[in-house]
């Protein structure tokens, strides 16, 4: 039961539906009557100025295929940075892509995964995996820039060896249906996981960030901060699950999701879950949904800042908290530029 | 009689579940199993009008076509719905009777449970407690309802629902299943087909019910399920506080309890509904026996500014599946849910609430305190939603879980659905274990391990205990201590 | 400069300000004193233009211009500044960014050029030094994690930088220890000038030891029930508000 299986078999009955508990807010079967034909191979895609400006090695996947036979060597140790672009280039077609990243012992990697829609009305699926050897560190920024009428589902499985750290920030602009899943198997053992995200949704866009972190060993740390804004008739979904398995004592897990609704026709759905089978743990989650703080707007206005500017300032600050947690400076600048660009469309 | 006494002695020696005795009383059963005939049998026993029988049969036919839900974090063997009695009642002589005529064996049973069935009696152990009217439901029938005459003076109707169907058919028909529709869920549908008794309450406009009302549910007969139905209507500007208690004997078999409780609050009315659920939880070591508690409780805050508050102390049952909810329809209506759930031994509980905000400026508050000990599993499951028209809706949820021991589990599954820009939802949840430092501190002051746990847990649940009527709070506090016995080495 | 005439204000449907009249000429400092619930905060919020305070009658003008029809930011651009009793925390917006945004918004509204970054920083440094504030505090989220005293200093810093014409101090002394009170008062006194008016709203006389008023008004049950010189504040300190509470009731009843 997955989008990938449905694309492969061109069988809509294999799509997850709202009746599946994990897809209650992102049903696909209700949306896709007929699975579109396979996307054609394409020879080139348009450039991406902001990514090109980084000057990092870049791998391009177009319609599920690598564009050129390029491979990027990730240093076993030392630092690396690269960009992967997953471009959906054709209209009304479907494709699935799989890609892996392994980082060797003690390696350092900054990874930018950019999902881009050049085409319209496509159906895109991705299954990615990231493996970190002992003491490896990865900071990953994900940009979800799908077309407004696209359906896009991506899943990443993250496997971590002791002493590793995996930090991720997912920035989502939504699509007709957009889902980004991250599944982390957390060995405990001093491993530090940060799974952050932000979404800015306008029009009728939908975006779903789903995370599952399974703590299997002792003394693991997980922190999550997901913040979003939805206006018009947009819909933001966050499903987070932290599992602490038997014996994973000393786990410290904190999950927070905060969202702003800027329109009475927008919607936020959230399910921040804790599933705990060990007693020596400290786990917490918080969830808030609401409008911008009227008192803060008034305070800013009483200092002479016009209402629209006050709201923009507060919204930027609200989401900026997520961006500030990005450690790598070029990546943070890129994320900030992305956010600023998206927020401009909000006004 | 000697056998009963022996059982009582054995149980009190065990102390863990003090309500585990059996009352030796002659009982009349429906034929075992579930069919249209069972439904007809029950309806006939109650002398119900034809429309009620038809309503039940319709529910039964719908139920056969439904599937048992499996989304809860509960695991139990499939229930054989044909291997149970759906009606069991103490044999009685003809005609209605006064309190004085109730079988003395039953009176003794309730006395032992600490439930006053004499109108001059007060709740055991509490000095100067106010009057409490009690409806005592024993297996499938109500055996006594106290203070009815006094309540009638204020126009309050408090009687078994079977009687209400006869004496106040219009009221029952107007409200029954309007909060929990027949086919709402599998267990509610089953209940609609076979419910046998329960309480009916009607508070007329502007009346503040002069005393606490309470229903005490007792499952006694072996191999029997209890399917009660409670309907409470608070008319405009009225107020009622209602308490519900439940116990059952210790048995090796699992017994099914599938109740439906419907509350209707009209304009400016307020209902406070408190439950101390202490069904037999099963054997703590083997997990054998215990009640399967599948209950649908829902309140409809139909009128503007109406208010319903659910307070529950859940310590019993082998399996609990229960989500007392509020539909906040009236403008400015309020819903509250205060819960303490304690699981120990091999108990499993999946419990929480739903706050459905439909009206403008509706408010809700959820405080849930879950304690898991032994090898038990507990899940808080809650939904807070705001409809596009529920402008100004506000919810605050605080949901804390406490783990005692290595083998228990605690889960938190909140669902939040916000559909307008003028609602404010806040949810906080924590999961922690009992702090070693605090335990040590208590012990260093001379408390033993269990007393220390009881003290700390009582502190943990204090916010909720305060919501209970005073008479029940004392009871609940003791229950907390007893439920956790054996939870620390 | 500030002219309030027969002002009526309701919150919800409850009338709070009930026929209040008050004039504060340029160059003067007027204190408004009153018991809890007299309508002091309502007066300050109404003048600043907070939502939820419904003006049901009367007028308030600044240099002859109607204030009440303007949005809060427009009033600020005209020179109204309210020092909040409980200043807000705004996470994610550094104080420097906030003040600069406000300053430039006001200048833009008045058709003045934006202030340059170096010039702005120079002004901030000077003002912060006067208030003994650390520049690091200004780089963090506005008021986030600040003590009560630090928040009040931040208000005065904003006041000094935005250079308003009408200063409204709402219970500025609340939550201040004696040292903070002195620093804050010095900051306020430095703002006194012939082309500024100041309205000091306070429950206690203590603040007026530091910020000397030209006139003192007693606010009770939504209107000014007595006015006098600074000696009136001392009398209130000695005798309390009881006298006015009863007289205002009789006025209201009449």
Tab-separated table of N, CA and C in Angstrom, chain B residues 115-170:
chain	number	residue	atom	x	y	z
B	115	UNK	N	-22.328	1.940	49.695
B	115	UNK	CA	-23.332	2.740	48.979
B	115	UNK	C	-24.613	2.788	49.810
B	116	UNK	N	-25.057	3.960	50.193
B	116	UNK	CA	-26.242	4.048	51.038
B	116	UNK	C	-27.530	3.858	50.234
B	117	UNK	N	-28.274	2.807	50.574
B	117	UNK	CA	-29.565	2.644	49.918
B	117	UNK	C	-30.704	2.999	50.860
B	118	UNK	N	-30.341	3.446	52.060
B	118	UNK	CA	-31.392	3.931	52.957
B	118	UNK	C	-31.356	5.445	52.887
B	119	UNK	N	-32.517	6.054	52.880
B	119	UNK	CA	-32.539	7.497	52.638
B	119	UNK	C	-31.939	8.293	53.785
B	120	UNK	N	-31.966	7.691	54.999
B	120	UNK	CA	-31.389	8.447	56.112
B	120	UNK	C	-29.878	8.253	56.197
B	121	UNK	N	-29.364	7.322	55.384
B	121	UNK	CA	-27.951	7.001	55.518
B	121	UNK	C	-27.075	7.993	54.754
B	122	UNK	N	-25.874	8.110	55.235
B	122	UNK	CA	-24.919	8.949	54.534
B	122	UNK	C	-23.813	8.074	53.999
B	123	UNK	N	-23.095	8.633	53.098
B	123	UNK	CA	-22.015	7.865	52.499
B	123	UNK	C	-21.032	7.448	53.581
B	124	UNK	N	-20.620	6.184	53.509
B	124	UNK	CA	-19.780	5.617	54.561
B	124	UNK	C	-18.520	6.435	54.785
B	125	UNK	N	-18.231	6.660	56.016
B	125	UNK	CA	-16.941	7.238	56.369
B	125	UNK	C	-16.834	8.737	56.229
B	126	UNK	N	-17.854	9.401	55.744
B	126	UNK	CA	-17.743	10.855	55.606
B	126	UNK	C	-18.765	11.520	56.529
B	127	UNK	N	-18.259	12.228	57.491
B	127	UNK	CA	-19.124	12.905	58.448
B	127	UNK	C	-19.826	14.078	57.783
B	128	UNK	N	-21.075	14.212	58.120
B	128	UNK	CA	-21.812	15.397	57.677
B	128	UNK	C	-21.899	15.553	56.169
B	129	UNK	N	-21.787	14.448	55.447
B	129	UNK	CA	-21.875	14.573	53.994
B	129	UNK	C	-23.310	14.873	53.608
B	130	UNK	N	-23.488	15.547	52.485
B	130	UNK	CA	-24.850	15.891	52.078
B	130	UNK	C	-25.594	14.652	51.566
B	131	UNK	N	-26.872	14.810	51.374
B	131	UNK	CA	-27.688	13.713	50.869
B	131	UNK	C	-27.286	13.352	49.450
B	132	UNK	N	-27.336	12.074	49.153
B	132	UNK	CA	-27.078	11.629	47.791
B	132	UNK	C	-28.170	10.652	47.395
B	133	UNK	N	-28.818	10.938	46.294
B	133	UNK	CA	-29.817	9.992	45.795
B	133	UNK	C	-29.109	8.940	44.959
B	134	UNK	N	-29.472	7.667	45.159
B	134	UNK	CA	-28.772	6.587	44.480
B	134	UNK	C	-29.738	5.743	43.660
B	135	UNK	N	-29.326	5.437	42.439
B	135	UNK	CA	-30.017	4.425	41.649
B	135	UNK	C	-29.058	3.245	41.600
B	136	UNK	N	-29.493	2.104	42.134
B	136	UNK	CA	-28.601	0.953	42.195
B	136	UNK	C	-28.945	-0.027	41.086
B	137	UNK	N	-28.010	-0.219	40.168
B	137	UNK	CA	-28.231	-1.148	39.059
B	137	UNK	C	-27.421	-2.411	39.319
B	138	UNK	N	-28.153	-3.521	39.434
B	138	UNK	CA	-27.551	-4.793	39.778
B	138	UNK	C	-27.709	-5.711	38.575
B	139	UNK	N	-26.583	-6.066	37.952
B	139	UNK	CA	-26.629	-6.758	36.665
B	139	UNK	C	-27.521	-5.966	35.691
B	140	UNK	N	-28.618	-6.560	35.244
B	140	UNK	CA	-29.380	-5.890	34.186
B	140	UNK	C	-30.537	-5.023	34.669
B	141	UNK	N	-30.743	-4.930	35.982
B	141	UNK	CA	-31.906	-4.161	36.429
B	141	UNK	C	-31.564	-3.190	37.554
B	142	UNK	N	-32.389	-2.172	37.633
B	142	UNK	CA	-32.280	-1.249	38.746
B	142	UNK	C	-33.028	-1.870	39.926
B	143	UNK	N	-32.347	-1.977	41.078
B	143	UNK	CA	-32.998	-2.611	42.218
B	143	UNK	C	-33.559	-1.603	43.206
B	144	UNK	N	-33.067	-0.410	43.180
B	144	UNK	CA	-33.593	0.600	44.086
B	144	UNK	C	-33.166	1.987	43.638
B	145	UNK	N	-34.045	2.953	43.834
B	145	UNK	CA	-33.685	4.340	43.579
B	145	UNK	C	-34.171	5.142	44.785
B	146	UNK	N	-33.260	5.854	45.407
B	146	UNK	CA	-33.627	6.533	46.657
B	146	UNK	C	-33.998	7.994	46.418
B	147	UNK	N	-34.611	8.572	47.406
B	147	UNK	CA	-34.957	10.005	47.444
B	147	UNK	C	-35.828	10.472	46.281
B	148	UNK	N	-36.557	9.523	45.681
B	148	UNK	CA	-37.304	9.926	44.491
B	148	UNK	C	-38.425	10.904	44.817
B	149	UNK	N	-39.046	10.676	45.943
B	149	UNK	CA	-40.154	11.550	46.305
B	149	UNK	C	-39.644	12.967	46.559
B	150	UNK	N	-38.539	13.031	47.272
B	150	UNK	CA	-38.004	14.357	47.598
B	150	UNK	C	-37.585	15.095	46.322
B	151	UNK	N	-36.981	14.349	45.391
B	151	UNK	CA	-36.555	14.970	44.128
B	151	UNK	C	-37.757	15.426	43.313
B	152	UNK	N	-38.825	14.609	43.371
B	152	UNK	CA	-40.023	14.935	42.590
B	152	UNK	C	-40.594	16.280	42.991
B	153	UNK	N	-40.393	16.650	44.269
B	153	UNK	CA	-40.899	17.950	44.734
B	153	UNK	C	-40.314	19.102	43.923
B	154	UNK	N	-39.046	18.962	43.480
B	154	UNK	CA	-38.465	20.024	42.642
B	154	UNK	C	-38.682	19.752	41.162
B	155	UNK	N	-39.446	18.694	40.889
B	155	UNK	CA	-39.704	18.382	39.476
B	155	UNK	C	-38.617	17.557	38.833
B	156	UNK	N	-37.628	17.129	39.626
B	156	UNK	CA	-36.540	16.340	39.071
B	156	UNK	C	-37.007	14.894	38.887
B	157	UNK	N	-36.769	14.370	37.706
B	157	UNK	CA	-37.071	12.959	37.477
B	157	UNK	C	-35.777	12.182	37.588
B	158	UNK	N	-35.743	11.212	38.462
B	158	UNK	CA	-34.575	10.351	38.616
B	158	UNK	C	-35.095	8.937	38.792
B	159	UNK	N	-34.947	8.124	37.756
B	159	UNK	CA	-35.508	6.784	37.816
B	159	UNK	C	-34.776	5.865	36.845
B	160	UNK	N	-34.989	4.554	36.977
B	160	UNK	CA	-34.414	3.646	35.989
B	160	UNK	C	-34.948	3.976	34.608
B	161	UNK	N	-34.100	3.802	33.594
B	161	UNK	CA	-34.531	4.207	32.250
B	161	UNK	C	-35.683	3.336	31.762
B	162	UNK	N	-35.740	2.082	32.251
B	162	UNK	CA	-36.845	1.211	31.835
B	162	UNK	C	-38.166	1.798	32.320
B	163	UNK	N	-38.129	2.404	33.487
B	163	UNK	CA	-39.331	3.007	34.039
B	163	UNK	C	-39.678	4.290	33.277
B	164	UNK	N	-38.608	5.042	32.927
B	164	UNK	CA	-38.836	6.283	32.192
B	164	UNK	C	-39.508	5.996	30.854
B	165	UNK	N	-39.129	4.869	30.247
B	165	UNK	CA	-39.750	4.495	28.971
B	165	UNK	C	-41.256	4.301	29.136
B	166	UNK	N	-41.649	3.841	30.314
B	166	UNK	CA	-43.081	3.644	30.573
B	166	UNK	C	-43.762	4.942	30.999
B	167	UNK	N	-43.100	5.664	31.916
B	167	UNK	CA	-43.765	6.822	32.531
B	167	UNK	C	-43.539	8.138	31.790
B	168	UNK	N	-42.402	8.246	31.105
B	168	UNK	CA	-42.099	9.508	30.393
B	168	UNK	C	-41.653	9.206	28.973
B	169	UNK	N	-42.479	8.450	28.227
B	169	UNK	CA	-42.037	8.002	26.893
B	169	UNK	C	-41.675	9.158	25.962
B	170	UNK	N	-42.397	10.283	26.087
B	170	UNK	CA	-42.148	11.387	25.161
B	170	UNK	C	-40.769	11.995	25.374
